[in-house]
Every structure is written in C-alpha cells, then in structure tokens.
mmCIF file of C-alpha atoms and ligand atoms in Angstrom:
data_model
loop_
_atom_site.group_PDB
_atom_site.id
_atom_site.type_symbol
_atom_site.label_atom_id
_atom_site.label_comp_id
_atom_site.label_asym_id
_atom_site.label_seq_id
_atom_site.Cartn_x
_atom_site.Cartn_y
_atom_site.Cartn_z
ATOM 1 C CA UNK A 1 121.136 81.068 85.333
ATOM 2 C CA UNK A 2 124.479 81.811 85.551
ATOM 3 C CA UNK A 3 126.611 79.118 88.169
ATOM 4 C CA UNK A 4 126.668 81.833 91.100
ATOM 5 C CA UNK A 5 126.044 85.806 90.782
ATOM 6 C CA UNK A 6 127.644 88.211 93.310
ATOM 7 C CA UNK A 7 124.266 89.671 93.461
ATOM 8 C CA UNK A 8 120.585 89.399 92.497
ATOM 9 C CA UNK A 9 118.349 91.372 92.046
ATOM 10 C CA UNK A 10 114.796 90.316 93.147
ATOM 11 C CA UNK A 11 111.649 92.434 91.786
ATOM 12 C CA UNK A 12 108.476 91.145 92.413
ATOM 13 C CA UNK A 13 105.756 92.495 90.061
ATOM 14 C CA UNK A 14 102.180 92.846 89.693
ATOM 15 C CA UNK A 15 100.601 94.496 86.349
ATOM 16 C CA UNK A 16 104.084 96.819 86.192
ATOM 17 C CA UNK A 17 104.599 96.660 82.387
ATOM 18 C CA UNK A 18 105.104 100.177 82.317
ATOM 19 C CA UNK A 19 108.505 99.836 84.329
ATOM 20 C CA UNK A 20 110.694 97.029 83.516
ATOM 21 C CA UNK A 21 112.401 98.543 80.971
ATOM 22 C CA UNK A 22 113.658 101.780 82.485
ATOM 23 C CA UNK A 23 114.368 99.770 85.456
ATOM 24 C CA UNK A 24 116.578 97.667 83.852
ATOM 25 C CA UNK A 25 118.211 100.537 82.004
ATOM 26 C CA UNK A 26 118.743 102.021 85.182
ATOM 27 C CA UNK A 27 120.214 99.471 86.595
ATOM 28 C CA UNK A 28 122.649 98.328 83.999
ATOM 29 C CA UNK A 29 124.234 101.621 83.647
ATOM 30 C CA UNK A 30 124.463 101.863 87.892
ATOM 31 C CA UNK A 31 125.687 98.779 88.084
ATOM 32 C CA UNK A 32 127.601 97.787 85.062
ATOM 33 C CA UNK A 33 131.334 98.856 86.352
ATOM 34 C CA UNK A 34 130.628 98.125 90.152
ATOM 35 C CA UNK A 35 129.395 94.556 90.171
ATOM 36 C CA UNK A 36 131.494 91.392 89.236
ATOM 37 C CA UNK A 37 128.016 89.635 88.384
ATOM 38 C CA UNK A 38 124.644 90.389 88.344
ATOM 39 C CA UNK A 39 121.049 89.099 87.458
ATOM 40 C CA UNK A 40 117.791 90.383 87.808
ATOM 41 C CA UNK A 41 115.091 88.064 88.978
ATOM 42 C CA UNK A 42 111.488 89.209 88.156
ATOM 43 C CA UNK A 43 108.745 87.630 89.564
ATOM 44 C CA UNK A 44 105.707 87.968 88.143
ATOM 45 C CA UNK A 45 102.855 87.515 90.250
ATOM 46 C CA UNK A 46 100.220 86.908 88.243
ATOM 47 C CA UNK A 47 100.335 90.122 86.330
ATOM 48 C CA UNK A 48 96.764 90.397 83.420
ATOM 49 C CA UNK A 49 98.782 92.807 81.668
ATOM 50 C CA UNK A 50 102.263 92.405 79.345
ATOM 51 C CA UNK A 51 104.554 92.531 82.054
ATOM 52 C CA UNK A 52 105.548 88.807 81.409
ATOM 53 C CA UNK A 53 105.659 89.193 77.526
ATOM 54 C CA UNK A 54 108.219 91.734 78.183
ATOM 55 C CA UNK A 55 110.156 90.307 80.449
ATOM 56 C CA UNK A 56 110.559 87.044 78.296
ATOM 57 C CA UNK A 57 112.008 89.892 75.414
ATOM 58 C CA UNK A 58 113.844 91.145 77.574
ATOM 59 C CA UNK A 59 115.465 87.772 78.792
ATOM 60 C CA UNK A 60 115.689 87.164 75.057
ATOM 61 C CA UNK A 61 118.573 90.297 75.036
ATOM 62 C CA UNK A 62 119.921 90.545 78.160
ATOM 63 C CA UNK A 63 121.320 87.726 79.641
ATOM 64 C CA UNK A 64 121.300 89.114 83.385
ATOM 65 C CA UNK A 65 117.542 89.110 82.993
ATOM 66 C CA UNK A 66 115.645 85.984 84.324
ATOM 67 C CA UNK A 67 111.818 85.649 85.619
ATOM 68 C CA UNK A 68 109.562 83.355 87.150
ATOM 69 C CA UNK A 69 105.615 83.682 86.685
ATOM 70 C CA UNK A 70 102.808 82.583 88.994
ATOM 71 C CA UNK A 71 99.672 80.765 88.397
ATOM 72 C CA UNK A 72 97.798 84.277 89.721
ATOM 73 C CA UNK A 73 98.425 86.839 91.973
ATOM 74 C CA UNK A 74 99.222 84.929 95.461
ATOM 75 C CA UNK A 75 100.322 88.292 96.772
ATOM 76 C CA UNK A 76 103.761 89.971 96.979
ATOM 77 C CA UNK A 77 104.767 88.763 100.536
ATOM 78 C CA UNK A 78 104.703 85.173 98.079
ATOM 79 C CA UNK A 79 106.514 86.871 95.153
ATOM 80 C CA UNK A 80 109.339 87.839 97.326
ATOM 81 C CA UNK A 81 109.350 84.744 98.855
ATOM 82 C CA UNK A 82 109.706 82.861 95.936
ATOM 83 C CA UNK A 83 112.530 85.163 94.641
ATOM 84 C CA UNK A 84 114.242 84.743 98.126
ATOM 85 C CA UNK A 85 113.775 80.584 97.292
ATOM 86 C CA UNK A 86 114.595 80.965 93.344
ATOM 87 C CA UNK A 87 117.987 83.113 94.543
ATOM 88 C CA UNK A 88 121.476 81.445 94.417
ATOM 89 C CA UNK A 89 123.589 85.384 94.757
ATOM 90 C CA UNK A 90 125.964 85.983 97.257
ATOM 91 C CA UNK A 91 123.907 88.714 98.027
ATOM 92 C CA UNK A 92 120.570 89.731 96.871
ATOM 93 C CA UNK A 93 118.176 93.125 96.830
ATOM 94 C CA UNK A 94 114.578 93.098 97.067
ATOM 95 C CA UNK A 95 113.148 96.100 95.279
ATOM 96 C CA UNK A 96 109.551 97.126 93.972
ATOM 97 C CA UNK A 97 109.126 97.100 90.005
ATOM 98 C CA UNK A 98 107.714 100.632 90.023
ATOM 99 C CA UNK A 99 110.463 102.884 90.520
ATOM 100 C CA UNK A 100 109.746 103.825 94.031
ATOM 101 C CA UNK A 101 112.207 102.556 95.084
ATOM 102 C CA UNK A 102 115.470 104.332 93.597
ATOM 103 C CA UNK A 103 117.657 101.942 91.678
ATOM 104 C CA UNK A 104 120.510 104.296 92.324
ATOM 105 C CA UNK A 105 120.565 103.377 96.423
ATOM 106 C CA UNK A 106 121.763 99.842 94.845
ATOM 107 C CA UNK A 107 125.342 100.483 94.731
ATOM 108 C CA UNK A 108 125.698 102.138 97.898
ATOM 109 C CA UNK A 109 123.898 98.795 99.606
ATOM 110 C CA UNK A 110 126.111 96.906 98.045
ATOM 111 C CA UNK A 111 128.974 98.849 99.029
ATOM 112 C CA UNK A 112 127.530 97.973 103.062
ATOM 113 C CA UNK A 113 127.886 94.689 102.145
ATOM 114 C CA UNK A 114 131.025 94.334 100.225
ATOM 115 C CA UNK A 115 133.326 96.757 102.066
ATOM 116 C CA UNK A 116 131.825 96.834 105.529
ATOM 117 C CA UNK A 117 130.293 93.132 106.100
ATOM 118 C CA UNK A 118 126.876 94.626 106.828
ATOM 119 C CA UNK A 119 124.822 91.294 106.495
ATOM 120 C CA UNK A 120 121.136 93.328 105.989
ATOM 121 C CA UNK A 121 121.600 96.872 104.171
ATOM 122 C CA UNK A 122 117.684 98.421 104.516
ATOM 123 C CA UNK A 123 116.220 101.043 102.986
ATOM 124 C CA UNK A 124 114.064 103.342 105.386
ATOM 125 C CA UNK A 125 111.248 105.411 103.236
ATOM 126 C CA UNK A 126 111.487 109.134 105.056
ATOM 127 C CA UNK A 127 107.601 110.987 104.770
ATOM 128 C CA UNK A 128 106.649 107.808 103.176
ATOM 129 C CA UNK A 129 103.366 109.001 101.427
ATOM 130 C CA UNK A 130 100.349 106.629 101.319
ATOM 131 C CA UNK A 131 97.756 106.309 98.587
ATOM 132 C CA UNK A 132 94.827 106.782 100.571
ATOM 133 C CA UNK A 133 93.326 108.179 104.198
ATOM 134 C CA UNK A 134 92.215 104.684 104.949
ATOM 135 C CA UNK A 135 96.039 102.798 104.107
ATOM 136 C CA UNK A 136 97.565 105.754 106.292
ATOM 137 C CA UNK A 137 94.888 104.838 109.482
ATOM 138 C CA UNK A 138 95.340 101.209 108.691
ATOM 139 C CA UNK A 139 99.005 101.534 108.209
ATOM 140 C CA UNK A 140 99.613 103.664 111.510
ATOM 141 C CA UNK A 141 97.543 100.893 113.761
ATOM 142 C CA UNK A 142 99.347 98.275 112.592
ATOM 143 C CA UNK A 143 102.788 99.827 112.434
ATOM 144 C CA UNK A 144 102.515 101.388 115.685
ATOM 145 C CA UNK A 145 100.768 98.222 117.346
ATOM 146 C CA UNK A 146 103.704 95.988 115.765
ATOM 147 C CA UNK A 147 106.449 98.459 117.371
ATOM 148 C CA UNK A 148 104.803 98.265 120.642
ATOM 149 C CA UNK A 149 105.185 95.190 120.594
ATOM 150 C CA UNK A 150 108.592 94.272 119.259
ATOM 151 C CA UNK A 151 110.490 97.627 119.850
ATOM 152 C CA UNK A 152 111.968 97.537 116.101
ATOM 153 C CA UNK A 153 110.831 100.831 114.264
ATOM 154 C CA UNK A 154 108.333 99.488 111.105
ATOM 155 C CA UNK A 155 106.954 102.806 110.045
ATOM 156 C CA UNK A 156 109.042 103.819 107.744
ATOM 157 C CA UNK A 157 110.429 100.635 106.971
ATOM 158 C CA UNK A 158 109.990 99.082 103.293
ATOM 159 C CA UNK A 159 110.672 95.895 101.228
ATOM 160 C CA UNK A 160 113.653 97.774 99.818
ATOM 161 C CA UNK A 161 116.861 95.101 101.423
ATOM 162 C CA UNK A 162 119.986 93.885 100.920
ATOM 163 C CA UNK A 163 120.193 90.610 102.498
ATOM 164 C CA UNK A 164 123.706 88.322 102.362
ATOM 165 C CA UNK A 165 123.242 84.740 101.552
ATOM 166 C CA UNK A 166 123.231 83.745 105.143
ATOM 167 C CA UNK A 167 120.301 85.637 105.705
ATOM 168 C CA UNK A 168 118.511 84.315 102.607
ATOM 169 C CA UNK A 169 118.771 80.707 103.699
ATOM 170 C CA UNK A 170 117.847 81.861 107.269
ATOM 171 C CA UNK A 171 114.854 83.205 106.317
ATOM 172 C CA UNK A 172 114.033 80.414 103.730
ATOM 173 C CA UNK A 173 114.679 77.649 105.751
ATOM 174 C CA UNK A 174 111.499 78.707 108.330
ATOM 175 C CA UNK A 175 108.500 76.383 108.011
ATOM 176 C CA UNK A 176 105.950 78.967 108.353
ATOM 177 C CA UNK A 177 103.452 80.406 105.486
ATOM 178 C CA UNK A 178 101.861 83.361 106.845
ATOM 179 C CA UNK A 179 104.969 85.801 106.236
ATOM 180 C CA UNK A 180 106.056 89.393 107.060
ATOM 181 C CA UNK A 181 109.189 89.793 105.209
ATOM 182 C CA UNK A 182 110.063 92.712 106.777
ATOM 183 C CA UNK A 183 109.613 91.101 110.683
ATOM 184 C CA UNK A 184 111.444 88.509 109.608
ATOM 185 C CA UNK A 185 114.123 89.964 108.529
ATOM 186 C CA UNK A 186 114.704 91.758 111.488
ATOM 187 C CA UNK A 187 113.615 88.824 114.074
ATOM 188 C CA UNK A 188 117.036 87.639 112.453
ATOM 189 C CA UNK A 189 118.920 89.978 114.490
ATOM 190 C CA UNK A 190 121.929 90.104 112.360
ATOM 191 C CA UNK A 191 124.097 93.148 112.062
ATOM 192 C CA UNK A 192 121.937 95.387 109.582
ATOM 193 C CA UNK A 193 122.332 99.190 108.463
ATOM 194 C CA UNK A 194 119.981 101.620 107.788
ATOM 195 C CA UNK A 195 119.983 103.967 104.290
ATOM 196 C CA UNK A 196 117.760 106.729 104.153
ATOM 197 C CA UNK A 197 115.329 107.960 101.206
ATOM 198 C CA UNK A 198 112.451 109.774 99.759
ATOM 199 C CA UNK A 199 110.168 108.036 97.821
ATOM 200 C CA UNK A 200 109.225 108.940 94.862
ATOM 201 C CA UNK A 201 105.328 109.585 93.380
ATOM 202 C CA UNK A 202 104.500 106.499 91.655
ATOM 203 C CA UNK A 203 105.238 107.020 87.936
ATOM 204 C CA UNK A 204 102.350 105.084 86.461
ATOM 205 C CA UNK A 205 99.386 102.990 87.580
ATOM 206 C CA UNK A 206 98.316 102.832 90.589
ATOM 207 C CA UNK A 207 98.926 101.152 93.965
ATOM 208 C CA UNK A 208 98.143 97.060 93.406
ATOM 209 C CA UNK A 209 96.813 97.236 97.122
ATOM 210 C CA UNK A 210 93.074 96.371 97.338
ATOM 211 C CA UNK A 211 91.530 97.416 100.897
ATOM 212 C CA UNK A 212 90.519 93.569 100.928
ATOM 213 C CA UNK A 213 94.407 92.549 100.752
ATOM 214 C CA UNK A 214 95.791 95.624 103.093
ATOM 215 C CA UNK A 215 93.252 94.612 105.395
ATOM 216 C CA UNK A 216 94.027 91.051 105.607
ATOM 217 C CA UNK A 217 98.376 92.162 104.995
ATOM 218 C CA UNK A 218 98.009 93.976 108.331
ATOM 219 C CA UNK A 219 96.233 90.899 110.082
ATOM 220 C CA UNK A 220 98.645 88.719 108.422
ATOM 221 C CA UNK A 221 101.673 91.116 109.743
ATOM 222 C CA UNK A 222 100.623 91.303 112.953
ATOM 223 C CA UNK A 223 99.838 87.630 113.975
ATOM 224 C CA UNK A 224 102.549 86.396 112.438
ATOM 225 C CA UNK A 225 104.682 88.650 114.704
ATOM 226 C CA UNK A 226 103.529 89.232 117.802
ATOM 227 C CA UNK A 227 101.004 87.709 119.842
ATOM 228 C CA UNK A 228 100.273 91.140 121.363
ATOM 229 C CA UNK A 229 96.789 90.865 120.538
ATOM 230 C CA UNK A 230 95.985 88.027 122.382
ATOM 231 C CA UNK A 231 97.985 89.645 125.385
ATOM 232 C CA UNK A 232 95.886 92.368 125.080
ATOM 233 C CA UNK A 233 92.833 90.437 125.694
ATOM 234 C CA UNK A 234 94.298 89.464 129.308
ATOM 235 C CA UNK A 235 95.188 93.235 129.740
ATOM 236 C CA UNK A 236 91.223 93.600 128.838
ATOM 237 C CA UNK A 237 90.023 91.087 130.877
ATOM 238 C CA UNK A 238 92.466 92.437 134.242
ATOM 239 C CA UNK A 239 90.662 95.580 134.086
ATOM 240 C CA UNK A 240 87.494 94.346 133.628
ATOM 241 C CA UNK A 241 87.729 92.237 136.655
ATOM 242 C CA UNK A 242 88.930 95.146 138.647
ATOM 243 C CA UNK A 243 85.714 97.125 137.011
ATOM 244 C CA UNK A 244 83.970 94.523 138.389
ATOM 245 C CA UNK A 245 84.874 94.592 141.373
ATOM 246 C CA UNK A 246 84.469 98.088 142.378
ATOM 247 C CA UNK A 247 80.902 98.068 140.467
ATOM 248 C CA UNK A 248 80.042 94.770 143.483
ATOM 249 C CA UNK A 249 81.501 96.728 146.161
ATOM 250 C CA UNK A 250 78.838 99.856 145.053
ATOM 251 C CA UNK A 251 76.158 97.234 144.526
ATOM 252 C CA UNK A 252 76.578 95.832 147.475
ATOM 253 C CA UNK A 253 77.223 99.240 149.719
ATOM 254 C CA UNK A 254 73.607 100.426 147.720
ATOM 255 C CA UNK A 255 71.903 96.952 148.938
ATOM 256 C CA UNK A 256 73.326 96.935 152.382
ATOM 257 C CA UNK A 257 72.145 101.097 153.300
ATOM 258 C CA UNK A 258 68.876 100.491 152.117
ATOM 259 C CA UNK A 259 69.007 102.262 148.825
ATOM 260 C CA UNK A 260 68.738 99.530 146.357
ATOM 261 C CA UNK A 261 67.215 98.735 142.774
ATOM 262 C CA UNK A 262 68.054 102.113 140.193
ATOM 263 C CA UNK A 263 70.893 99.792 139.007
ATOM 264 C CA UNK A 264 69.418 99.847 135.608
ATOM 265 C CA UNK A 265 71.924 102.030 133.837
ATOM 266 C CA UNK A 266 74.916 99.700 135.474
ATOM 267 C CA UNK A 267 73.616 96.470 134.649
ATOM 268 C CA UNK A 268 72.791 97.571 130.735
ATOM 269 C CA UNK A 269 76.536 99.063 130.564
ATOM 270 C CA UNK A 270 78.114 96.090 132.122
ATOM 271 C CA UNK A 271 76.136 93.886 130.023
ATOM 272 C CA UNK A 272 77.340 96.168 126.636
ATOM 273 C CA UNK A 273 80.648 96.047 128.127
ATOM 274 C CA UNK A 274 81.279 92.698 128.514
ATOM 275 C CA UNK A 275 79.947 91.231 125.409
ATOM 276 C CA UNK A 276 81.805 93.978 123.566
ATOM 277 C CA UNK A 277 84.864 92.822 125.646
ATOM 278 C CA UNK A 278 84.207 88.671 124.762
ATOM 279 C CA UNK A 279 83.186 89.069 121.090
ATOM 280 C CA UNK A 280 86.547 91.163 120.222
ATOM 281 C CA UNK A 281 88.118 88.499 122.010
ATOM 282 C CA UNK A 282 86.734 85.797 120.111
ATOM 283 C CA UNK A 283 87.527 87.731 116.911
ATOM 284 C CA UNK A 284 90.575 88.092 118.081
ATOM 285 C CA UNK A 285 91.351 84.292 119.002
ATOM 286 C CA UNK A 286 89.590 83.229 115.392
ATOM 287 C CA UNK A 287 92.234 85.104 113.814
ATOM 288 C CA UNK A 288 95.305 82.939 115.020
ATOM 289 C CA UNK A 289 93.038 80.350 114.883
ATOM 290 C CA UNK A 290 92.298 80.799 110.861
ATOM 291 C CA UNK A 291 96.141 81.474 111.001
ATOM 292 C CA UNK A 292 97.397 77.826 112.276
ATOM 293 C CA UNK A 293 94.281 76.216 110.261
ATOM 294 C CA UNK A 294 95.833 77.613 107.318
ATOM 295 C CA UNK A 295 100.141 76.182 108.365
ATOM 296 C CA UNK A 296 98.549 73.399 109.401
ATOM 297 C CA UNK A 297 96.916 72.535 105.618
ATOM 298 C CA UNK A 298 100.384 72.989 104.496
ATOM 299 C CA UNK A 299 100.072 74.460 100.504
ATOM 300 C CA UNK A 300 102.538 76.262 99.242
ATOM 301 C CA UNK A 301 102.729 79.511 99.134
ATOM 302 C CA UNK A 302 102.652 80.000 95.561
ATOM 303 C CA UNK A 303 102.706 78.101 91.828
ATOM 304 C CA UNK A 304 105.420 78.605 89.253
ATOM 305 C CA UNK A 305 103.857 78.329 86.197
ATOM 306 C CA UNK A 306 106.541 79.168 83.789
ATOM 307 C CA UNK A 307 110.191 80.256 83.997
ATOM 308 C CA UNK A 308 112.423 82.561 81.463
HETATM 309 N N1 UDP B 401 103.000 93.670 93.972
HETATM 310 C C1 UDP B 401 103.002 92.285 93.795
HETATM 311 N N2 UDP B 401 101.845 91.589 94.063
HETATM 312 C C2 UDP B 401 100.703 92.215 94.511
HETATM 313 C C3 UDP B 401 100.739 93.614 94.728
HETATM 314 C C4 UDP B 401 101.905 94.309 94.447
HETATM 315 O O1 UDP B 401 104.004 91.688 93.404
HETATM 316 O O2 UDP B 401 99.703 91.532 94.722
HETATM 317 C C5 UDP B 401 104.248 94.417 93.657
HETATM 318 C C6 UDP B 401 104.022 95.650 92.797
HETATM 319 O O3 UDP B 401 104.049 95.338 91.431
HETATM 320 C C7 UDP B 401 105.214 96.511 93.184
HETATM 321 C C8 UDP B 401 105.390 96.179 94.665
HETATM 322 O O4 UDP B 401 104.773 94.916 94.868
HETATM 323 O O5 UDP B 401 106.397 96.137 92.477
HETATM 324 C C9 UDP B 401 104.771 97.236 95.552
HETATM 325 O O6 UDP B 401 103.423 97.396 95.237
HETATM 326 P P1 UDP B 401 102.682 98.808 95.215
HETATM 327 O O7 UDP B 401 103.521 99.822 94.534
HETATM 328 O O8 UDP B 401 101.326 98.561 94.675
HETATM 329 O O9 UDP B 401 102.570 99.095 96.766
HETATM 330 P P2 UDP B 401 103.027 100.375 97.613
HETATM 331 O O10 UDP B 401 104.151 101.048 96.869
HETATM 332 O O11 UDP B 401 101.810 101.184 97.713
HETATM 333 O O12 UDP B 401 103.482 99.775 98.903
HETATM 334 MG MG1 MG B 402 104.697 101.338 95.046
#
C-alpha cells in the first residue's frame, strides 16, 4: 500500500463477483478529481465464487486496488472489522460490494469530513426494503428493542460510514469480539452527520443473509449493546410478584369466607406463567452467558489467508 491515503475505501464482500468492476468504475470516475489519494480495500470474506480472482486482476491494473481474503466466511461484522484493522487512511468509508449503496454519496461524505470536520459522515437508508417478511419482523424487534434502549435511531441506519482516523483507532482499539459496527460507532459519541438515501434493488444475486446468521446478527447486536434484556427480566419478575400478590390476597379472602378449593384454573395459569416467565429468563441469561464464554476464549475474529 501506498505510505498514507487521504481515504480508503473499505468493501467487504461475500460471493459479489458480479460487482467489483462497475464499482470500481464508478468510483474512479467520482472520485478521480476530488481526492488527493485513494485506495480501495476489498475484503473478501470467504467468497466460493471469483470475486477474489478478480480482485487480484484488478489489483494487477489499478494500483488503488488492494484486498485481503479470509480463510471462510466469518461474517461481515468480521470483514469490516478487519478492513477497519487493515486501514492506514486519514479517513475511510465502509460500503457494501453490491451497489446498494450509491458510490456517488462518496464525495459528498467526504466533503463532511474535509470541509466541515464532521468526524462520522453516515448514510441513513430511507424505506429501506428488506428481502423477506421474516428479516422485516426480525429486523423491526431488534431495531426497535435496541432504540428503546439506547435512544439512537437504528432503523434506518446502515454500514454505509465515513469514519476519520480517530474514530478508526477508537473503535479498533476495543477488546471485545462480539461486534455491532453500527452501535459502536455511535457509542463513540463523536460529532457525526447524517446523509440521506434510497436504496437501490439489489442488482444481482441475492441477499448473503441466511435466517441462521440474521438470527444469531440480531442476538449478537443486541447483547453486545444493551443489557436491556436482562433488565427486562427484573421488569418481568416486578410484575409477577405484584401478580402474586394480589392472586394470595384472593386466595386467602376465598379461604378465610368459607368458599375455598375451585382454585384449579389459578394454580394451572400461575404454574404456566411462571415457568414461561423462568425459562425465557434462563434463555435469556444463556445468551450473555454464551456471549462472555465466547470473549473469554479469546480467537480472533477472523483469518487472513492471503493478501493482494
Ligand atoms: N457480506 C459479507 N459477509 C457475509 C454476508 C454479506 O461480507 O457473510 C457482504 C455482502 O457481500 C455485501 C454486504 O456484506 O457487500 C451486505 O450484504 P447483503 O447485501 O447480503 O445484505 P443486505 O443488503 O441485505 O443488508
Ligand atoms: Mg445488500
């Protein structure tokens, strides 16, 4: 690489061969009379199809083009990661490698950052559209849960940042491995600004998202930035004490005038209610459980296998 770009651009990628090239393309011409210096940085996690051979071509031509590859897919919260570790810009831009996210917003980040001293420039996704019924339920529970409980806005927030070196080392420099980019970006708290856009239908392929990996994204979103679940299992357990109460005050009143026994339907509903109420909380302790087994154990987050 080049001794210090003004700004990188980081693109993790997952089976996106259909893309790099325009992207570039795009790019270049956007950027070509704006920016001192730039470089691309792809980062290829563990793509099965020719993503990699073509970025090593294109590296071959364009010397702004570099890329790291993974062992396998570790997942693209680890692809930006390692892009964010890999970086030495002044400045650097996460983007997606399928086109959803429009190259042409680039210079008018960089413009935040460069004229105005806007340390995070991010891109909020107006009527983002999601894939599937299920990613829209799953995404609105764990949006909406996540705003509750930090007061940032995450719905329509995306990957798509400009973040200035201070930032970058910021976020690096945290010990943890279960990451939400986009929390942690704003748990920060540095001056940001907010661009507006409409995404674009993806142009080819499909969404890499498994349910599997949505599923455990969300879980992995969540506990690594709030403990609002576990909160919610004192909430829970508050008003199940104060159910409990009132239900002993009836018993008791029943017992005391003489009118006792029929309690069947209570006792089966409490019952129901509170093992309902003790097995969601054990699922819900496992979880951060499973989550400081795994930074305890300490393995990276990813594995560079090869570099162009
Ligand atoms: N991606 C990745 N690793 C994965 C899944 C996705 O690097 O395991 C990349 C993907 O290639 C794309 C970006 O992350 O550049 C966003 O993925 P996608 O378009 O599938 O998600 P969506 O747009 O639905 O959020
Ligand atoms: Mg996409």
């Amino acid at each position: 690489m080049n001794s210090k770009p003004e700004l990188q651009l980081i693109l993790p990628l997952f089976n996106e061969e259909a893309h790099i090239l325009e992207i570039v393309n795009r790019i270049d011409s956007s950027l070509s009379n704006k920016v001192a210096t730039f470089e691309y940085l792809f980062v290829d996690d563990g793509s099965s199809d020719d993503s990699w051979k073509i970025i090593q071509e294109l590296s071959r031509n364009n010397s702004r083009v570099h890329g790291i590859r993974f062992n396998r897919n570790f997942g693209k919260e680890s692809a930006i990661l390692a892009g964010l570790k890999e970086s030495t810009a002044e400045a650097v831009i996460i983007l997606d490698a399928d086109l959803q996210h429009p190259p042409e917003l680039i210079t008018e980040m960089y413009d935040q950052w460069k004229n105005e001293g806007v340390k995070i420039v991010e891109a909020c996704a107006a009527n983002k559209k999601r894939d599937t019924i299920v990613h829209q339920i799953g995404a609105f529970f764990t949006y909406t849960l996540l705003e509750f409980a930090s007061g940032t806005p995450f719905q329509e927030g995306t990957d798509f940042k400009l973040l200035d070196r201070e930032i970058v080392d910021c976020i690096c420099q945290l010990p943890e491995k279960n990451r939400f980019f986009r929390g942690l970006v704003s748990w920060t708290g540095a001056p940001s600004k907010t661009i507006e856009f409409t995404p674009k239908e993806r142009a080819a392929g499909a969404s890499k998202w498994t349910l599997k990996q949505l599923a455990s994204f969300s879980l992995d979103a969540l506990t690594s930035h709030t403990t609002a679940p576990l909160r919610l299992i004192t909430f829970f357990s508050m008003l199940f004490i104060l159910f409990s109460l009132l239900l002993s005050a009836q018993t008791l009143y029943q017992y005391l005038s003489g009118n006792a026994v029929e309690g069947f339907t209570t006792v089966i509903i409490s019952i129901l209610l509170v093992g309902g109420v003790l097995s969601a909380a054990l699922g819900i302790i496992g979880e951060y459980i499973a989550r400081i087994h795994e930074e305890l154990k300490s393995r990276p987050s990813y594995l560079i296998k090869e570099r162009v």
